[in-house]
Structures are given as structure tokens and as C-alpha cells.
PDB file of C-alpha atoms and ligand atoms in Angstrom:
ATOM      1  CA  MET A   1      17.189 -54.364 170.496  1.00 73.00           C
ATOM      2  CA  SER A   2      17.735 -53.255 167.103  1.00 94.00           C
ATOM      3  CA  LYS A   3      16.814 -56.114 164.511  1.00 98.00           C
ATOM      4  CA  THR A   4      19.004 -56.269 161.239  1.00 98.00           C
ATOM      5  CA  LEU A   5      17.896 -55.857 157.890  1.00 98.00           C
ATOM      6  CA  LEU A   6      20.450 -57.431 155.101  1.00 99.00           C
ATOM      7  CA  VAL A   7      20.850 -56.272 151.803  1.00 99.00           C
ATOM      8  CA  VAL A   8      23.031 -59.186 148.861  1.00 99.00           C
ATOM      9  CA  HIS A   9      22.874 -57.451 146.375  1.00 99.00           C
ATOM     10  CA  HIS A  10      24.384 -58.068 142.348  1.00 98.00           C
ATOM     11  CA  THR A  11      24.255 -54.830 141.115  1.00 98.00           C
ATOM     12  CA  PRO A  12      26.760 -54.718 137.738  1.00 98.00           C
ATOM     13  CA  SER A  13      24.416 -51.491 135.968  1.00 98.00           C
ATOM     14  CA  PRO A  14      22.826 -48.395 136.555  1.00 98.00           C
ATOM     15  CA  PHE A  15      19.168 -49.996 136.242  1.00 98.00           C
ATOM     16  CA  CYS A  16      20.546 -52.312 139.031  1.00 98.00           C
ATOM     17  CA  GLN A  17      21.758 -49.810 140.918  1.00 98.00           C
ATOM     18  CA  ALA A  18      18.842 -47.350 141.025  1.00 98.00           C
ATOM     19  CA  MET A  19      16.636 -50.352 141.461  1.00 98.00           C
ATOM     20  CA  PHE A  20      19.473 -50.841 144.823  1.00 98.00           C
ATOM     21  CA  GLU A  21      18.883 -47.409 146.166  1.00 98.00           C
ATOM     22  CA  ALA A  22      15.414 -46.977 145.784  1.00 98.00           C
ATOM     23  CA  VAL A  23      15.189 -50.354 147.985  1.00 99.00           C
ATOM     24  CA  LEU A  24      17.612 -49.255 150.824  1.00 98.00           C
ATOM     25  CA  ALA A  25      15.906 -45.772 150.548  1.00 98.00           C
ATOM     26  CA  GLY A  26      12.959 -47.632 151.515  1.00 98.00           C
ATOM     27  CA  ALA A  27      14.024 -50.015 154.223  1.00 98.00           C
ATOM     28  CA  THR A  28      15.481 -46.745 155.678  1.00 98.00           C
ATOM     29  CA  ASP A  29      12.426 -44.124 155.918  1.00 98.00           C
ATOM     30  CA  PRO A  30      12.175 -42.821 159.093  1.00 97.00           C
ATOM     31  CA  GLN A  31       9.418 -44.251 159.952  1.00 96.00           C
ATOM     32  CA  ILE A  32      11.096 -48.084 160.247  1.00 96.00           C
ATOM     33  CA  GLU A  33      12.655 -48.096 163.849  1.00 95.00           C
ATOM     34  CA  GLY A  34      15.166 -50.261 165.260  1.00 96.00           C
ATOM     35  CA  VAL A  35      15.632 -51.366 162.280  1.00 98.00           C
ATOM     36  CA  GLU A  36      19.618 -51.245 161.479  1.00 98.00           C
ATOM     37  CA  VAL A  37      20.048 -52.025 157.241  1.00 98.00           C
ATOM     38  CA  VAL A  38      23.358 -53.774 156.208  1.00 98.00           C
ATOM     39  CA  ARG A  39      24.027 -54.427 152.588  1.00 98.00           C
ATOM     40  CA  ARG A  40      26.931 -56.644 151.718  1.00 98.00           C
ATOM     41  CA  ALA A  41      27.843 -57.438 147.687  1.00 98.00           C
ATOM     42  CA  ALA A  42      26.742 -61.173 146.806  1.00 98.00           C
ATOM     43  CA  LEU A  43      30.224 -61.959 146.194  1.00 98.00           C
ATOM     44  CA  GLU A  44      31.518 -60.792 149.769  1.00 98.00           C
ATOM     45  CA  VAL A  45      28.658 -61.764 151.765  1.00 98.00           C
ATOM     46  CA  SER A  46      29.759 -64.461 154.292  1.00 98.00           C
ATOM     47  CA  ALA A  47      27.682 -66.539 156.791  1.00 98.00           C
ATOM     48  CA  SER A  48      27.872 -65.196 159.511  1.00 98.00           C
ATOM     49  CA  ASP A  49      26.605 -61.147 157.993  1.00 98.00           C
ATOM     50  CA  MET A  50      22.910 -64.189 157.126  1.00 98.00           C
ATOM     51  CA  LEU A  51      23.392 -65.382 160.362  1.00 98.00           C
ATOM     52  CA  ALA A  52      23.945 -62.115 162.177  1.00 98.00           C
ATOM     53  CA  ALA A  53      20.097 -60.947 160.352  1.00 98.00           C
ATOM     54  CA  ASP A  54      17.264 -61.252 160.556  1.00 98.00           C
ATOM     55  CA  GLY A  55      15.490 -60.688 157.497  1.00 98.00           C
ATOM     56  CA  TYR A  56      16.969 -60.264 154.040  1.00 99.00           C
ATOM     57  CA  VAL A  57      16.328 -58.705 151.121  1.00 99.00           C
ATOM     58  CA  LEU A  58      18.359 -60.241 147.486  1.00 99.00           C
ATOM     59  CA  GLY A  59      18.951 -58.124 144.676  1.00 98.00           C
ATOM     60  CA  THR A  60      19.673 -59.314 141.295  1.00 98.00           C
ATOM     61  CA  PRO A  61      19.818 -59.598 137.612  1.00 98.00           C
ATOM     62  CA  ALA A  62      18.576 -62.630 135.723  1.00 98.00           C
ATOM     63  CA  ASN A  63      21.993 -63.951 133.603  1.00 97.00           C
ATOM     64  CA  LEU A  64      21.399 -67.044 131.473  1.00 96.00           C
ATOM     65  CA  GLY A  65      18.108 -67.746 133.118  1.00 96.00           C
ATOM     66  CA  TYR A  66      18.802 -67.784 136.117  1.00 98.00           C
ATOM     67  CA  ILE A  67      20.395 -65.667 139.274  1.00 98.00           C
ATOM     68  CA  SER A  68      23.328 -64.373 138.439  1.00 98.00           C
ATOM     69  CA  GLY A  69      26.538 -66.123 139.069  1.00 98.00           C
ATOM     70  CA  ALA A  70      27.433 -63.546 141.938  1.00 98.00           C
ATOM     71  CA  LEU A  71      23.596 -64.588 144.325  1.00 98.00           C
ATOM     72  CA  LYS A  72      24.066 -68.016 143.048  1.00 98.00           C
ATOM     73  CA  HIS A  73      28.397 -67.883 145.000  1.00 98.00           C
ATOM     74  CA  ALA A  74      26.118 -66.306 147.990  1.00 98.00           C
ATOM     75  CA  PHE A  75      24.514 -69.644 148.455  1.00 98.00           C
ATOM     76  CA  ASP A  76      27.006 -71.621 147.722  1.00 98.00           C
ATOM     77  CA  VAL A  77      28.956 -70.337 150.333  1.00 98.00           C
ATOM     78  CA  CYS A  78      26.539 -69.426 152.964  1.00 98.00           C
ATOM     79  CA  TYR A  79      23.343 -72.334 152.173  1.00 98.00           C
ATOM     80  CA  TYR A  80      24.844 -75.103 154.776  1.00 98.00           C
ATOM     81  CA  PRO A  81      26.248 -72.778 157.403  1.00 98.00           C
ATOM     82  CA  ILE A  82      22.891 -71.011 157.476  1.00 98.00           C
ATOM     83  CA  LEU A  83      20.877 -74.051 156.759  1.00 97.00           C
ATOM     84  CA  ASP A  84      18.347 -74.474 160.038  1.00 93.00           C
ATOM     85  CA  SER A  85      19.812 -71.527 161.974  1.00 97.00           C
ATOM     86  CA  THR A  86      17.375 -68.917 159.748  1.00 98.00           C
ATOM     87  CA  ARG A  87      14.336 -70.574 159.878  1.00 98.00           C
ATOM     88  CA  GLY A  88      11.226 -68.348 159.863  1.00 98.00           C
ATOM     89  CA  ARG A  89      13.128 -65.230 158.457  1.00 98.00           C
ATOM     90  CA  PRO A  90      11.215 -62.778 156.366  1.00 98.00           C
ATOM     91  CA  TYR A  91      12.601 -62.068 153.021  1.00 98.00           C
ATOM     92  CA  GLY A  92      12.082 -60.487 150.290  1.00 98.00           C
ATOM     93  CA  LEU A  93      13.898 -60.113 145.932  1.00 98.00           C
ATOM     94  CA  TYR A  94      14.176 -58.053 143.233  1.00 98.00           C
ATOM     95  CA  LEU A  95      15.324 -58.862 140.314  1.00 98.00           C
ATOM     96  CA  HIS A  96      16.431 -57.040 136.934  1.00 98.00           C
ATOM     97  CA  GLY A  97      16.081 -58.232 133.590  1.00 97.00           C
ATOM     98  CA  ASN A  98      15.657 -57.948 130.154  1.00 93.00           C
ATOM     99  CA  GLU A  99      14.556 -61.217 128.585  1.00 92.00           C
ATOM    100  CA  GLY A 100      12.487 -62.972 131.063  1.00 91.00           C
ATOM    101  CA  THR A 101      13.521 -62.839 135.176  1.00 96.00           C
ATOM    102  CA  GLU A 102      10.968 -66.259 135.905  1.00 97.00           C
ATOM    103  CA  GLY A 103      14.292 -69.160 135.720  1.00 98.00           C
ATOM    104  CA  ALA A 104      15.499 -66.399 138.554  1.00 98.00           C
ATOM    105  CA  GLU A 105      12.619 -66.631 140.169  1.00 98.00           C
ATOM    106  CA  ARG A 106      11.931 -69.957 140.723  1.00 98.00           C
ATOM    107  CA  ALA A 107      15.704 -69.995 141.619  1.00 98.00           C
ATOM    108  CA  VAL A 108      15.160 -67.824 144.250  1.00 98.00           C
ATOM    109  CA  GLN A 109      12.053 -69.168 145.604  1.00 98.00           C
ATOM    110  CA  SER A 110      13.805 -72.629 145.460  1.00 98.00           C
ATOM    111  CA  ILE A 111      16.316 -71.770 147.597  1.00 98.00           C
ATOM    112  CA  THR A 112      14.547 -69.715 149.946  1.00 98.00           C
ATOM    113  CA  THR A 113      11.961 -72.818 150.072  1.00 98.00           C
ATOM    114  CA  GLY A 114      15.429 -75.119 151.241  1.00 98.00           C
ATOM    115  CA  LEU A 115      15.979 -72.336 153.884  1.00 98.00           C
ATOM    116  CA  GLY A 116      12.785 -71.933 154.714  1.00 98.00           C
ATOM    117  CA  TRP A 117      12.823 -67.795 154.709  1.00 98.00           C
ATOM    118  CA  VAL A 118       9.533 -66.928 154.750  1.00 98.00           C
ATOM    119  CA  LYS A 119       8.584 -64.579 151.193  1.00 98.00           C
ATOM    120  CA  ALA A 120       7.400 -61.041 153.236  1.00 98.00           C
ATOM    121  CA  ALA A 121       6.113 -59.482 149.636  1.00 97.00           C
ATOM    122  CA  ASP A 122       5.471 -59.996 146.037  1.00 98.00           C
ATOM    123  CA  TYR A 123       8.706 -60.236 144.374  1.00 98.00           C
ATOM    124  CA  VAL A 124       9.775 -56.982 142.075  1.00 98.00           C
ATOM    125  CA  ALA A 125      10.779 -57.665 138.569  1.00 98.00           C
ATOM    126  CA  ILE A 126      12.100 -55.318 136.476  1.00 98.00           C
ATOM    127  CA  SER A 127      12.652 -55.257 132.342  1.00 96.00           C
ATOM    128  CA  GLY A 128      14.782 -52.334 130.609  1.00 95.00           C
ATOM    129  CA  LYS A 129      15.081 -48.907 132.343  1.00 97.00           C
ATOM    130  CA  PRO A 130      12.911 -48.906 135.733  1.00 98.00           C
ATOM    131  CA  GLY A 131      10.100 -45.647 135.846  1.00 98.00           C
ATOM    132  CA  LYS A 132       8.717 -44.306 138.436  1.00 98.00           C
ATOM    133  CA  PRO A 133       6.771 -46.907 139.891  1.00 98.00           C
ATOM    134  CA  ASP A 134       8.921 -49.081 139.229  1.00 98.00           C
ATOM    135  CA  LEU A 135      11.282 -47.649 142.084  1.00 98.00           C
ATOM    136  CA  GLU A 136       8.662 -47.562 143.679  1.00 98.00           C
ATOM    137  CA  ALA A 137       7.802 -50.848 143.915  1.00 98.00           C
ATOM    138  CA  CYS A 138      11.432 -51.090 145.089  1.00 98.00           C
ATOM    139  CA  TRP A 139      11.034 -48.955 147.855  1.00 98.00           C
ATOM    140  CA  GLU A 140       7.990 -50.285 148.867  1.00 98.00           C
ATOM    141  CA  LEU A 141       9.845 -54.028 148.832  1.00 98.00           C
ATOM    142  CA  GLY A 142      12.514 -52.526 151.048  1.00 98.00           C
ATOM    143  CA  ALA A 143       9.902 -50.867 153.609  1.00 98.00           C
ATOM    144  CA  THR A 144       7.874 -54.133 153.925  1.00 98.00           C
ATOM    145  CA  VAL A 145      10.679 -56.454 154.475  1.00 98.00           C
ATOM    146  CA  ALA A 146      12.160 -53.821 157.299  1.00 98.00           C
ATOM    147  CA  ALA A 147       8.986 -52.783 158.761  1.00 98.00           C
ATOM    148  CA  GLN A 148       8.234 -56.744 159.448  1.00 97.00           C
ATOM    149  CA  LEU A 149      11.753 -56.649 161.404  1.00 98.00           C
ATOM    150  CA  MET A 150      10.092 -53.473 164.005  1.00 95.00           C
ATOM    151  CA  GLY A 151       9.113 -54.909 167.361  1.00 72.00           C
TER     152      GLY A 151
HETATM  153  C1  LIG B   1      25.424 -63.725 129.972  1.00 70.29           C
HETATM  154  C2  LIG B   1      23.764 -62.503 130.463  1.00 70.29           C
HETATM  155  C3  LIG B   1      23.125 -63.416 130.345  1.00 70.29           C
HETATM  156  C4  LIG B   1      22.008 -62.782 130.118  1.00 70.29           C
HETATM  157  N1  LIG B   1      20.278 -63.462 130.722  1.00 70.29           N
HETATM  158  C5  LIG B   1      19.413 -63.048 130.815  1.00 70.29           C
HETATM  159  C6  LIG B   1      18.213 -63.627 131.051  1.00 70.29           C
HETATM  160  O1  LIG B   1      18.028 -65.299 131.242  1.00 70.29           O
HETATM  161  N2  LIG B   1      16.654 -63.025 131.483  1.00 70.29           N
HETATM  162  C7  LIG B   1      17.065 -61.286 131.209  1.00 70.29           C
HETATM  163  O2  LIG B   1      15.911 -61.213 131.588  1.00 70.29           O
HETATM  164  N3  LIG B   1      17.752 -60.725 131.491  1.00 70.29           N
HETATM  165  C8  LIG B   1      19.448 -61.434 130.796  1.00 70.29           C
HETATM  166  N4  LIG B   1      20.203 -60.471 131.077  1.00 70.29           N
HETATM  167  C9  LIG B   1      20.413 -59.665 131.343  1.00 70.29           C
HETATM  168  C10 LIG B   1      20.079 -58.598 132.322  1.00 70.29           C
HETATM  169  O3  LIG B   1      19.506 -59.122 133.298  1.00 70.29           O
HETATM  170  C11 LIG B   1      20.803 -57.181 132.256  1.00 70.29           C
HETATM  171  O4  LIG B   1      22.533 -56.946 131.701  1.00 70.29           O
HETATM  172  C12 LIG B   1      20.713 -56.465 133.861  1.00 70.29           C
HETATM  173  O5  LIG B   1      19.888 -56.789 134.365  1.00 70.29           O
HETATM  174  C13 LIG B   1      21.292 -55.206 133.895  1.00 70.29           C
HETATM  175  O6  LIG B   1      20.546 -54.900 132.848  1.00 70.29           O
HETATM  176  P1  LIG B   1      21.137 -53.682 131.992  1.00 70.29           P
HETATM  177  O7  LIG B   1      21.909 -54.508 131.113  1.00 70.29           O
HETATM  178  O8  LIG B   1      20.202 -53.110 130.988  1.00 70.29           O
HETATM  179  O9  LIG B   1      21.385 -52.516 132.944  1.00 70.29           O
HETATM  180  C14 LIG B   1      21.803 -61.543 130.592  1.00 70.29           C
HETATM  181  C15 LIG B   1      22.613 -60.390 130.751  1.00 70.29           C
HETATM  182  C16 LIG B   1      24.140 -61.445 130.827  1.00 70.29           C
HETATM  183  C17 LIG B   1      25.134 -60.297 130.699  1.00 70.29           C
END
């Protein structure tokens, strides 16, 4: 039976878009079999989307020392409906910021600890224009989380 990787992202700029596309490319690499990759904008994702997935990649800019309001909204809406039903599932995170992403990293660590999700790869945090190694790290992130879902 195929598994589902859900990419929940807030993508407000070309740099964030480049990271998002690199994550998707890694997650959909032909070597990864039996994993369907579903993408949802953070302002649109539902608890049903979250429950239907087997693993997650979260993507957001750092805003005002925290995750974007959009990703915060996703968890505001979904947190309690999925609590205890998604425990143990793997997840990854990519962040884009220009002034420091630590607050956003801490926020995701705290939210995912509450949910019982398991960090499947190092967080990818990028400042400024993403270079080739940065986009490769995003690719690796997508591939790593997707590979964990392979039978
Ligand atoms: C209201 C606002 C607050 C922001 N706060 C932070 C922040 O706390 N830390 C940070 O690293 N970047 C911050 N940024 C920069 C965004 O993370 C950045 O705009 C986003 O990642 C997109 O990157 P780009 O504008 O360079 O394309 C902020 C941007 C806005 C609009």
C-alpha cells in the first residue's frame, strides 16, 4: 500500500519557492517508490489532510521571530483534531529567513514534540538567496523524509 508524504508550506517569495521545489524534487525522486507526495498551502491544509498523511515536511519563512502566521494557522486549526492520531510519524522542516530563524525552529520543535512527531532529518534553515548547496540540502530533506515512508 502506498504511503503519503504531505508537504505543508507557506511560500510567499521566489526564494521560498525555490526551496519548496527542491524539496518536492527530492521527495519525488524516481528511486523513491510507493510514496505519494501531496502538497498543501498552510492556509488551506485541513485536519483530514494531516490525518491522511504518513509523514510531513513543513516549510515556512521565519517571521517576527516565529513561524509564519500561515503555518501557525495550520496548527491552530489542526493541532487538537490530529493530536494522538499522528504520534510517531516522521517530519522534516525547511525555513527561510533573513534575520535569524531560531525562534521558528524552537516553535516547530515545541509543536511537533506536543504532537509526538519524530524529526526525520536535520532542519534546513537558509538565509538570503539559496545557493546550490542550500537547494541540495532541501532536496535531501525531501528525499530523506520520503525514503523513511518506503515499505
Ligand atoms: C513581517 C516580517 C517579519 C520577518 N521576520 C523575520 C524574522 O524574525 N527572522 C528572519 O530571519 N526573517 C524575517 N523576515 C524575513 C522573511 O523570513 C523573508 O522575507 C522570507 O523568508 C522570504 O524571503 P525573501 O523576502 O528574501 O524572499 C521577516 C519578514 C517579514 C515580512
